[in-house]
CSV table of C-alpha atoms in Angstrom, one decimal:
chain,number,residue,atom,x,y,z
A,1,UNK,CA,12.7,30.6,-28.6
A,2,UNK,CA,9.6,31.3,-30.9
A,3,UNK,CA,9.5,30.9,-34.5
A,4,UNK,CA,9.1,34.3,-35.0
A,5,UNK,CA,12.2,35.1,-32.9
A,6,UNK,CA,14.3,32.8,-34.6
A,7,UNK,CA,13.3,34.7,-37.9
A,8,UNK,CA,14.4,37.5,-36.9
A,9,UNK,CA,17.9,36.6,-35.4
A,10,UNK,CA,18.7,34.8,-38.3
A,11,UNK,CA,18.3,37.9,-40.4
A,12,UNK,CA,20.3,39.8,-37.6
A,13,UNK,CA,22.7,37.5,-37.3
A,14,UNK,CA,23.2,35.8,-40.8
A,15,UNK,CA,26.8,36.8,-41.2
A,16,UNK,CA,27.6,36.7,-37.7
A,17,UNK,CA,28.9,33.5,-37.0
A,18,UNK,CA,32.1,34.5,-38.0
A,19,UNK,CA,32.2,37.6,-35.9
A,20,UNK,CA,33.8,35.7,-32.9
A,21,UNK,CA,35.8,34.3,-34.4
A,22,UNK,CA,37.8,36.9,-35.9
A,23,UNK,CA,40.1,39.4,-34.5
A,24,UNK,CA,38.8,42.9,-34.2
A,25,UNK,CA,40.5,45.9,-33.0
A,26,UNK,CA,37.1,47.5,-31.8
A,27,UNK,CA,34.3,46.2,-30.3
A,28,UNK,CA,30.8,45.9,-32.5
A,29,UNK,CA,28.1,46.9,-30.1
A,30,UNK,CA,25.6,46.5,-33.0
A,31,UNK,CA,27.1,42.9,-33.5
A,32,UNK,CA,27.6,42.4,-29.4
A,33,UNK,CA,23.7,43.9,-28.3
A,34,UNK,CA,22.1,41.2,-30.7
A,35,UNK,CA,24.3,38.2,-30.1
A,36,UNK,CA,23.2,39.7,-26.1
A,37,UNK,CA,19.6,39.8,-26.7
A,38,UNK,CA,19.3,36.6,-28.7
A,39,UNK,CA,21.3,34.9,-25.7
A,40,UNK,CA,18.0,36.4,-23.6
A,41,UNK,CA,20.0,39.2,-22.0
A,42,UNK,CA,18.4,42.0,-22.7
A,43,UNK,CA,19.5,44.7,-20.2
A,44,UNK,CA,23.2,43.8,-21.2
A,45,UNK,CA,22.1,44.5,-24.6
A,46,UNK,CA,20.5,47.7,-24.1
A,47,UNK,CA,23.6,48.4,-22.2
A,48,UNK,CA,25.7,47.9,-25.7
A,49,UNK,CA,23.9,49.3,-27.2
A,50,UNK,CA,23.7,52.6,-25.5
A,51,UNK,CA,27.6,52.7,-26.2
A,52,UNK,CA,26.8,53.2,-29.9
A,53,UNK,CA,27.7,56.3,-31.5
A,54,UNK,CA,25.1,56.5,-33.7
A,55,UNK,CA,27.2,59.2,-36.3
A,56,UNK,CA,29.7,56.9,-36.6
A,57,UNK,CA,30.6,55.9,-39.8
A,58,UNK,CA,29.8,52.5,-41.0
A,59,UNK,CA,26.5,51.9,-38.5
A,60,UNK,CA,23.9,50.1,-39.7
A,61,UNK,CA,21.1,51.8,-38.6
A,62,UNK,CA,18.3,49.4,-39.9
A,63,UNK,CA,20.3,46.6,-37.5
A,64,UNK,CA,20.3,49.6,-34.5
A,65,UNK,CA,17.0,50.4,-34.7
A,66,UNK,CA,16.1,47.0,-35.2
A,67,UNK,CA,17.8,45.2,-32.1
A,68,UNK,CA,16.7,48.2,-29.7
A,69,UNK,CA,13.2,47.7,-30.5
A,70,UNK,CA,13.2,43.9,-29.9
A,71,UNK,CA,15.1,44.6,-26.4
A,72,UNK,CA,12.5,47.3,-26.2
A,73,UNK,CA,9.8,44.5,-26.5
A,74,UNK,CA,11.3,42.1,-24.1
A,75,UNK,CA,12.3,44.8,-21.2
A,76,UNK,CA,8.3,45.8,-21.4
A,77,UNK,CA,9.6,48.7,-22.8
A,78,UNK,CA,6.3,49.0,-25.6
A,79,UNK,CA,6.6,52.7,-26.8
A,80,UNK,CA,9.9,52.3,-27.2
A,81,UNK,CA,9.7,49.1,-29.0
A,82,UNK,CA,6.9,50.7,-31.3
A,83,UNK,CA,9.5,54.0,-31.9
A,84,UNK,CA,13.0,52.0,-32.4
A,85,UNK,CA,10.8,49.4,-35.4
A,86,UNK,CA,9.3,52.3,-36.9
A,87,UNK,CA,12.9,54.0,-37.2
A,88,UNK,CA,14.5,50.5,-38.7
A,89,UNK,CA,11.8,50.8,-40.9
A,90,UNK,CA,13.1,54.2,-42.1
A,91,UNK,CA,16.5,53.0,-41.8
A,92,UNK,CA,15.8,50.9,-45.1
A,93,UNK,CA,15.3,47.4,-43.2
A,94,UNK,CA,13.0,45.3,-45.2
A,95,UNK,CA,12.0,42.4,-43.4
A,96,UNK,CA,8.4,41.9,-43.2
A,97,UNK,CA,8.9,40.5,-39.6
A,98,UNK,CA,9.5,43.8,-38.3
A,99,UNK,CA,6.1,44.7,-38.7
A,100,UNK,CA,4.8,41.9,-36.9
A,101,UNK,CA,6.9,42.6,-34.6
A,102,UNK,CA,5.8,46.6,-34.1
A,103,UNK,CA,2.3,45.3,-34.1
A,104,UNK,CA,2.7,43.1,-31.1
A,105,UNK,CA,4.2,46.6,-29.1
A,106,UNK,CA,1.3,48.7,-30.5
A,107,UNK,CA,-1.1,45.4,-29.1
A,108,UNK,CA,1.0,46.2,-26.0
A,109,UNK,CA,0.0,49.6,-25.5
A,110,UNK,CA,-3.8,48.9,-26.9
A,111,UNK,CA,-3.4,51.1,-29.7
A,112,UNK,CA,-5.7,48.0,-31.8
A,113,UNK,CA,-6.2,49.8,-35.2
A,114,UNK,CA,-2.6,50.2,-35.6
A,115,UNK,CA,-2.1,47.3,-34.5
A,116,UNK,CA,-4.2,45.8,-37.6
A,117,UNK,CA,-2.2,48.6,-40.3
A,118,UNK,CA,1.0,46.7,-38.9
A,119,UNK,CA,-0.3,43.3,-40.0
A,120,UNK,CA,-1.6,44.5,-42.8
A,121,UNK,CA,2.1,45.7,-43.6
A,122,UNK,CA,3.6,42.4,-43.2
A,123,UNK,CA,2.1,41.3,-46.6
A,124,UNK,CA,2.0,37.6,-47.1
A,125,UNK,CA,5.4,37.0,-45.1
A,126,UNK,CA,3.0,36.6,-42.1
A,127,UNK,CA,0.2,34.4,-43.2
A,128,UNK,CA,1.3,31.4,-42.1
A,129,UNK,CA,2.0,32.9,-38.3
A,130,UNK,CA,-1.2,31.7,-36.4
A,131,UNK,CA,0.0,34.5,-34.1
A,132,UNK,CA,-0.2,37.4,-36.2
A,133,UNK,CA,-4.1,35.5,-36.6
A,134,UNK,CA,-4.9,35.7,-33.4
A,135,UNK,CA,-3.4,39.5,-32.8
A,136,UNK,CA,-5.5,40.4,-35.7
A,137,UNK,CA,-8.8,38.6,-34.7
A,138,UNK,CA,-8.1,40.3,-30.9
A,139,UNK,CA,-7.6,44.1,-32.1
A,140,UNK,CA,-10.8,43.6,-34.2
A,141,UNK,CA,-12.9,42.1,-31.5
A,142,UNK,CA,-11.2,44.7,-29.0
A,143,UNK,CA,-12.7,47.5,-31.5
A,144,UNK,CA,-16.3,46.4,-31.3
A,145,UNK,CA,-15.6,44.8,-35.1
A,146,UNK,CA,-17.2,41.6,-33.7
A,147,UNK,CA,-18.0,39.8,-37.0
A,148,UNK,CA,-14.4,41.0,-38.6
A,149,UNK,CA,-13.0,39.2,-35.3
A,150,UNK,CA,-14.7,35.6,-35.9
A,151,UNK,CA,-14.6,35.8,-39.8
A,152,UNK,CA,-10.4,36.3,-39.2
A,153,UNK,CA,-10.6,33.5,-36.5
A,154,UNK,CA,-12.8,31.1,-38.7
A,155,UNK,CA,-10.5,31.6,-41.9
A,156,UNK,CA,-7.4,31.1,-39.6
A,157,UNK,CA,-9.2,27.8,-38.3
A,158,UNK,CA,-9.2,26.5,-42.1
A,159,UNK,CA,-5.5,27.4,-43.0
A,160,UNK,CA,-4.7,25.7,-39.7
A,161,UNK,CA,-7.0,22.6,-38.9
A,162,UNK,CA,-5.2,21.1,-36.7
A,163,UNK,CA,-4.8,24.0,-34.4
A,164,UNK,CA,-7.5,24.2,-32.3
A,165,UNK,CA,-6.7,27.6,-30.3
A,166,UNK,CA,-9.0,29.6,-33.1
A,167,UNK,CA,-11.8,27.9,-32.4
A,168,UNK,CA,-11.3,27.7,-28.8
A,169,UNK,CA,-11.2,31.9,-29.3
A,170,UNK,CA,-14.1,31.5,-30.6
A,171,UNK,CA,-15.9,30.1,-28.0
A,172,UNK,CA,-15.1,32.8,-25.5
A,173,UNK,CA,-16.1,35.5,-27.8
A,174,UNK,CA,-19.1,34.4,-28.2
A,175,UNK,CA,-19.5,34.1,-24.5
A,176,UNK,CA,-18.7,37.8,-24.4
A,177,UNK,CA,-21.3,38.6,-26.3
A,178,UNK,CA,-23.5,36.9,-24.6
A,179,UNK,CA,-24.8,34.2,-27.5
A,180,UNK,CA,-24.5,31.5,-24.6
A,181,UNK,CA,-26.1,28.8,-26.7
A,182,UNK,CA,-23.9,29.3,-29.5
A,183,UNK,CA,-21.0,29.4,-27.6
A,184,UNK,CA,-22.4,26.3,-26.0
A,185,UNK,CA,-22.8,24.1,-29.2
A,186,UNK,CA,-19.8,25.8,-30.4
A,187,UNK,CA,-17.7,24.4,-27.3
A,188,UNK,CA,-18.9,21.0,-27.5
A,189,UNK,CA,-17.9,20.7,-30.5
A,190,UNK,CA,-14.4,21.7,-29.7
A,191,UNK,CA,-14.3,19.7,-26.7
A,192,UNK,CA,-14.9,16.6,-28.9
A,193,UNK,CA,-11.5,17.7,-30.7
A,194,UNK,CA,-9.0,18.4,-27.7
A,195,UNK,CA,-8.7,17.1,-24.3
A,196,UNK,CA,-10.1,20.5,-22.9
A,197,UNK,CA,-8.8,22.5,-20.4
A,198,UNK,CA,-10.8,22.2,-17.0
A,199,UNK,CA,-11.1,26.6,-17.1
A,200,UNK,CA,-13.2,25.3,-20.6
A,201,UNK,CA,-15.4,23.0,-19.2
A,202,UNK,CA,-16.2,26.2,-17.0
A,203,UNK,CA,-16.8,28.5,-19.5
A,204,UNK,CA,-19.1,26.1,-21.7
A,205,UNK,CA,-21.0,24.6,-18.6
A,206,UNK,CA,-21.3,28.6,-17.6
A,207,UNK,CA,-22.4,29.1,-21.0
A,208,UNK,CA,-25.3,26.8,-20.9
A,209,UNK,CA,-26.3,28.1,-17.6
A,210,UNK,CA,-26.8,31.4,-19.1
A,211,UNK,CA,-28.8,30.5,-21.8
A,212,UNK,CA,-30.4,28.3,-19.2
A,213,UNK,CA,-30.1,24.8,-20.6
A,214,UNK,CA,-29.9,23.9,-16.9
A,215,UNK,CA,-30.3,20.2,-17.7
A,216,UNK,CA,-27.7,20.4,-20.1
A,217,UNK,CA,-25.4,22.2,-18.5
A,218,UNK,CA,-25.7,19.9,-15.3
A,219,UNK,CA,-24.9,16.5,-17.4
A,220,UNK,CA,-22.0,18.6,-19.1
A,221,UNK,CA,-20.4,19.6,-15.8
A,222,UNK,CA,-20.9,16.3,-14.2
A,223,UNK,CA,-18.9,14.6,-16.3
A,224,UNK,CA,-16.0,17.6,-16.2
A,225,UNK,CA,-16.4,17.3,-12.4
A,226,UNK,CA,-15.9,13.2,-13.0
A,227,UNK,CA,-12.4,14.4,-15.2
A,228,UNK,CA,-11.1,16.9,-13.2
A,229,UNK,CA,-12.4,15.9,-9.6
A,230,UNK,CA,-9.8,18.1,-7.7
A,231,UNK,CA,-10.8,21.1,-10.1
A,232,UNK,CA,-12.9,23.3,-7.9
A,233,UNK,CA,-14.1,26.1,-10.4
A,234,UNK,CA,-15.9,23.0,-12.2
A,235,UNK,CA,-17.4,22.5,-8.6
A,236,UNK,CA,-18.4,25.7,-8.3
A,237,UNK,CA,-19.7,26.1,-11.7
A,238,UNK,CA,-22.0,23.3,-11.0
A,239,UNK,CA,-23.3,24.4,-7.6
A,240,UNK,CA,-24.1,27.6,-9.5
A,241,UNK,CA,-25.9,25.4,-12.0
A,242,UNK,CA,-27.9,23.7,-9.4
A,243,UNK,CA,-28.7,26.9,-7.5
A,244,UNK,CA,-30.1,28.4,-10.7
A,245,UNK,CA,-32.0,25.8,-11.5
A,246,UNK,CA,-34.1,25.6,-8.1
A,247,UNK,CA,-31.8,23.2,-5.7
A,248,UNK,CA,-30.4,25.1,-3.1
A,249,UNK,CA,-29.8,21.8,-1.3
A,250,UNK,CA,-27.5,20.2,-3.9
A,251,UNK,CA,-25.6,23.4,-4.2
A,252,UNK,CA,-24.6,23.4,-0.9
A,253,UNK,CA,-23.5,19.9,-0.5
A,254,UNK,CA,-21.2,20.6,-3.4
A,255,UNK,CA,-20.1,23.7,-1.6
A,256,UNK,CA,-19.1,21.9,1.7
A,257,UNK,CA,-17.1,19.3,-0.2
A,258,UNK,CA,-15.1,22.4,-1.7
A,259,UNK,CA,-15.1,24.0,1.3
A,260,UNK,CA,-12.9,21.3,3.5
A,261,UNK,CA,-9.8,22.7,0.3
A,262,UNK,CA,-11.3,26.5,0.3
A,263,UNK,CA,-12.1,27.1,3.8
A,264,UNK,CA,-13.4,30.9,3.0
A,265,UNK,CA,-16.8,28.7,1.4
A,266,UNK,CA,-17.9,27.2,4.8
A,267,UNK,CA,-20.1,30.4,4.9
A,268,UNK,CA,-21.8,30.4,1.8
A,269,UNK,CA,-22.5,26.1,2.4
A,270,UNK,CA,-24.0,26.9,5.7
A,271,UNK,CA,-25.9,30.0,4.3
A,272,UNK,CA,-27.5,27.4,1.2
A,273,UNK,CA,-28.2,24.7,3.3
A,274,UNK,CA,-30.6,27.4,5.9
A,275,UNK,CA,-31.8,28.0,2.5
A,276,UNK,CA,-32.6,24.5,1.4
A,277,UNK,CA,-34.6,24.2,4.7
A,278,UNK,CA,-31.2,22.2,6.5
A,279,UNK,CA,-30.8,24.5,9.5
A,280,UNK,CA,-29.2,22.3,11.7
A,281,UNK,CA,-26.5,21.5,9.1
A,282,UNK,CA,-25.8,25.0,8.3
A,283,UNK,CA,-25.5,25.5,12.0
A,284,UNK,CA,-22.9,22.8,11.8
A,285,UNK,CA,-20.8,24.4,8.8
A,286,UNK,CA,-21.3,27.9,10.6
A,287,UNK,CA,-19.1,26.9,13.8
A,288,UNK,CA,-16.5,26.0,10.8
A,289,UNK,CA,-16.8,29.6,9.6
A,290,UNK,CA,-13.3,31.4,10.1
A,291,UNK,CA,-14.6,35.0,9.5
A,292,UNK,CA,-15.9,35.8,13.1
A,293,UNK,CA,-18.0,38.8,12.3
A,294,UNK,CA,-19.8,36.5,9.4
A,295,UNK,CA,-19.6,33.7,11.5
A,296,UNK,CA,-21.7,36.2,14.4
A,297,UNK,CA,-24.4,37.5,11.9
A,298,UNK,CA,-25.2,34.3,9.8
A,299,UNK,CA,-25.4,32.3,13.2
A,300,UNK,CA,-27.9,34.6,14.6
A,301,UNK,CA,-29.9,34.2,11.4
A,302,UNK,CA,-29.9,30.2,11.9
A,303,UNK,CA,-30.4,30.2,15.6
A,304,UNK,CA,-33.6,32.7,15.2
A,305,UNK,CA,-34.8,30.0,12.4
A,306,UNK,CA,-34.0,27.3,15.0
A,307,UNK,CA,-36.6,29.1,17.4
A,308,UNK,CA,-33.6,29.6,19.9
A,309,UNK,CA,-34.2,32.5,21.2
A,310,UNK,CA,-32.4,32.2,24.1
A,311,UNK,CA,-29.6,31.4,22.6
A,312,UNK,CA,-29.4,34.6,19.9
A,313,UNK,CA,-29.8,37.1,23.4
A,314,UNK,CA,-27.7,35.5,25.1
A,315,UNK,CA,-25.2,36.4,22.4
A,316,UNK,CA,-25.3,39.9,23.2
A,317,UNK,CA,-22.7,40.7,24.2
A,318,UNK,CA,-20.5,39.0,22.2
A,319,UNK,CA,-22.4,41.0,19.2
A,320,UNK,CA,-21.1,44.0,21.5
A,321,UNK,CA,-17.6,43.4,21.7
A,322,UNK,CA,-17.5,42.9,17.7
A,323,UNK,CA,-19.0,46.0,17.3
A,324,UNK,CA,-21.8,44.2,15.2
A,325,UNK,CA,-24.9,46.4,16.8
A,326,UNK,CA,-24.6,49.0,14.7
A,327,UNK,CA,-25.9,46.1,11.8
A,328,UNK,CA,-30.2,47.2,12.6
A,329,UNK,CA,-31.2,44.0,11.2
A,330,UNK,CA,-28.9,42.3,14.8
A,331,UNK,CA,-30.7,44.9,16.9
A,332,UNK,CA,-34.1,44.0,15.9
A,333,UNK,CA,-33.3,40.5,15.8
A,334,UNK,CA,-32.1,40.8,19.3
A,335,UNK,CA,-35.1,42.6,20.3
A,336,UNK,CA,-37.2,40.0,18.8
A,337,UNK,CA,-35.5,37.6,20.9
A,338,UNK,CA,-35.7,38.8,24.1
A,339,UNK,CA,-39.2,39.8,23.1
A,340,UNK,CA,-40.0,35.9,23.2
A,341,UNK,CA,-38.4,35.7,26.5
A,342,UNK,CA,-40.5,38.5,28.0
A,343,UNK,CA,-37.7,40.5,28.3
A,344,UNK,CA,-39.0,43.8,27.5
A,345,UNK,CA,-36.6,46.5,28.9
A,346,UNK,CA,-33.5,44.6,26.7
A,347,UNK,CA,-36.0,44.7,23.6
A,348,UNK,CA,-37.0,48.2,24.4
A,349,UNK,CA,-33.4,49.1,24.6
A,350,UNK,CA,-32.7,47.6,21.6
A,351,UNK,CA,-35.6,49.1,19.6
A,352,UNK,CA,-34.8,52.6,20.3
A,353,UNK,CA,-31.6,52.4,18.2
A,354,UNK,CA,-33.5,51.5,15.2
A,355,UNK,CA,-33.8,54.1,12.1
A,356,UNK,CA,-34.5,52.4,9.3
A,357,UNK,CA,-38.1,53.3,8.5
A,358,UNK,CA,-39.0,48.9,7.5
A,359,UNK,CA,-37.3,48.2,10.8
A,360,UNK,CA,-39.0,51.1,12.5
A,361,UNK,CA,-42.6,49.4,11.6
A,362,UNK,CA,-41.3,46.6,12.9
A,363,UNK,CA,-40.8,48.0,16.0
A,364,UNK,CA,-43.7,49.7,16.2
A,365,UNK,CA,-46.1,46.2,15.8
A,366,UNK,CA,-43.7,44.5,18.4
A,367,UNK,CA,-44.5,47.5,20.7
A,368,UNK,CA,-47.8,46.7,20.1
A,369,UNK,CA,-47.3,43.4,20.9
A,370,UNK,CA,-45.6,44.3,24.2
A,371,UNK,CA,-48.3,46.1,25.6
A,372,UNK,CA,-51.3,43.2,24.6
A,373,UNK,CA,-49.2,40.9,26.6
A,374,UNK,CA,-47.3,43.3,28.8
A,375,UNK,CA,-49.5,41.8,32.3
A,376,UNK,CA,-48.4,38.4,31.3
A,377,UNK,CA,-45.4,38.6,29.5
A,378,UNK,CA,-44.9,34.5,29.6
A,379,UNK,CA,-47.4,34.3,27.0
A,380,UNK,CA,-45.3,36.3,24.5
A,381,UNK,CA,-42.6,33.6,24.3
């Protein structure tokens, strides 16, 4: 149970530890829907206290109101929450908690300046919450109040030093608005406090990227990737990072490590390693490719780069049967191929279909083409 919860029941329940063990001719539901709820039943205690008969003389109203919004809270139940605190509040109860309390509904539902009012409410009771910090810094930032956000989370981060969550808040803010280098510095700096999580040594290495401190952000994820070797993001992360910075070829060897745990990557390591000038490898990774229609398209793109031309028509029909002709840039590719192999009624068939006016040029110039070596067509391939 939270601190804040065990507030609260204590207030509720301050005098009730004698309630079971006296004899009662009627049943308390007030008394019975917040022993219910502390206990972590909720429905049962929403179920008590629907048996209340709220005209009934001798109800506290401020308790009512109170336990049904706390039920409220924990069955999801946010406008209802935000109604049954704001009617204990009428009710006369005076606990500052309760507003905290209404402001984590209203965060619920969105509703952020209220949220802030609610806070605001709970006076000095609060201060020494570092939710009701966070809640606060989140509705401001959520508002576009930017500098009200960090000012609340870098005050909070001095009344609690040794709780590193404010500054960690921080960190991600700033990588939402897009001060990367900031962020950056800033991260370090609470990495050198905490045994960071491996989802921060992704957002600070990202962060560096951004501002492109490739360098930086390489040695920083290196060593995460060296922590956390079974963590792909920070994997992925730095294959990003390499690609960036100009090294398609690294990239892709760190994607077809990932790739033997995330089979769906086998693709996009085959598709960087054509790019790094590796065909052969790619074509390797490609046959590893479970995606069949991907699989189809990027090995026609390898083969054609592999000047096997024979190979990428004789794949026709299997591009058929996927239903993968309909992609121009297969048809012309096709066309190109049995072009080479002096095939010209296939590559005439095949250019016919095209519509696409770059495609269509294309078409045109291998038409051309055709026709210079149309008497002998070997000296096409």
């Amino acid at each position: 149970m939270s601190r804040l919860n065990l507030l609260l029941w204590v207030l509720l329940l301050g005098a009730s530890s004698s309630w079971a063990a006296e004899v009662i001719d009627e049943v308390d539901y007030v008394e019975l829907a917040a022993l219910l709820a502390r206990d972590g039943e909720s429905q049962k205690a929403a179920d008590a206290l629907a048996k209340v008969d709220l005209a009934a003389e001798g109800v506290d109203l401020a308790k009512y109101h109170t336990v049904a919004g706390l039920v409220a809270l924990d069955l999801k139940q946010l406008a209802q929450a935000v109604e049954s605190f704001a009617a204990a509040i009428s009710a006369g109860q005076v606990d500052p908690l309760i507003h905290l309390y209404r402001a984590q509904a209203l965060f619920g539902l969105e509703r952020y300046d209220e949220v802030i009012k609610a806070i605001d409410a709970a006076g000095d009771a609060v201060s020494g919450l570092s939710g009701a910090w966070l809640m606060r810094a989140h509705a401001n930032w959520m508002l576009d109040r930017k500098q009200a956000a960090m000012d609340t989370l870098a005050e909070a981060a001095q009344r609690f030093p040794a709780n590193t969550s404010f500054q960690r808040r921080q960190v991600f803010y700033l990588i939402e608005a897009g001060l990367y280098q900031q962020a950056a510095d800033l991260g370090r700096d609470y990495l050198q406090r905490v045994e960071g999580k491996p989802e921060d040594f992704v957002a600070i290495g990202t962060a560096l990227r951004r501002a492109r401190s490739f360098d930086e952000a390489l040695g920083f994820l290196e060593q995460a990737r060296l922590q956390h070797p079974q963590d792909d993001a920070i994997s992925k992360a730095l294959a990003q990072t390499w690609l960036e910075k100009g090294n398609a070829y690294a990239a892709a060897e760190i994607l077809a490590e990932v790739a033997e745990r995330e089979r769906s990557l086998f693709a996009e390591s085959a598709e960087l390693f054509r790019r790094a000038g590796h065909p052969m490898r790619a074509l390797m990774l490609n046959a590893r490719v479970e995606d069949s229609e991907r699989k189809l398209k990027q090995r026609v793109g390898i083969l054609v780069e592999l000047k096997r031309f024979e190979q990428v028509a004789g794949m026709e029909s299997e591009l058929y049967r996927a239903g993968l002709l309909a992609d121009e840039d297969l048809r012309y590719a096709l066309a190109y191929a049995f072009f080479r192999g002096g095939n010209f009624e296939a590559v005439e068939r095949h250019l016919s279909a095209l519509t696409r006016s770059d495609l269509f040029r294309k078409a045109t110039e291998l038409r051309r083409l055709m026709q210079d070596c149309s008497g002998q067509r070997w000296t096409c391939g």
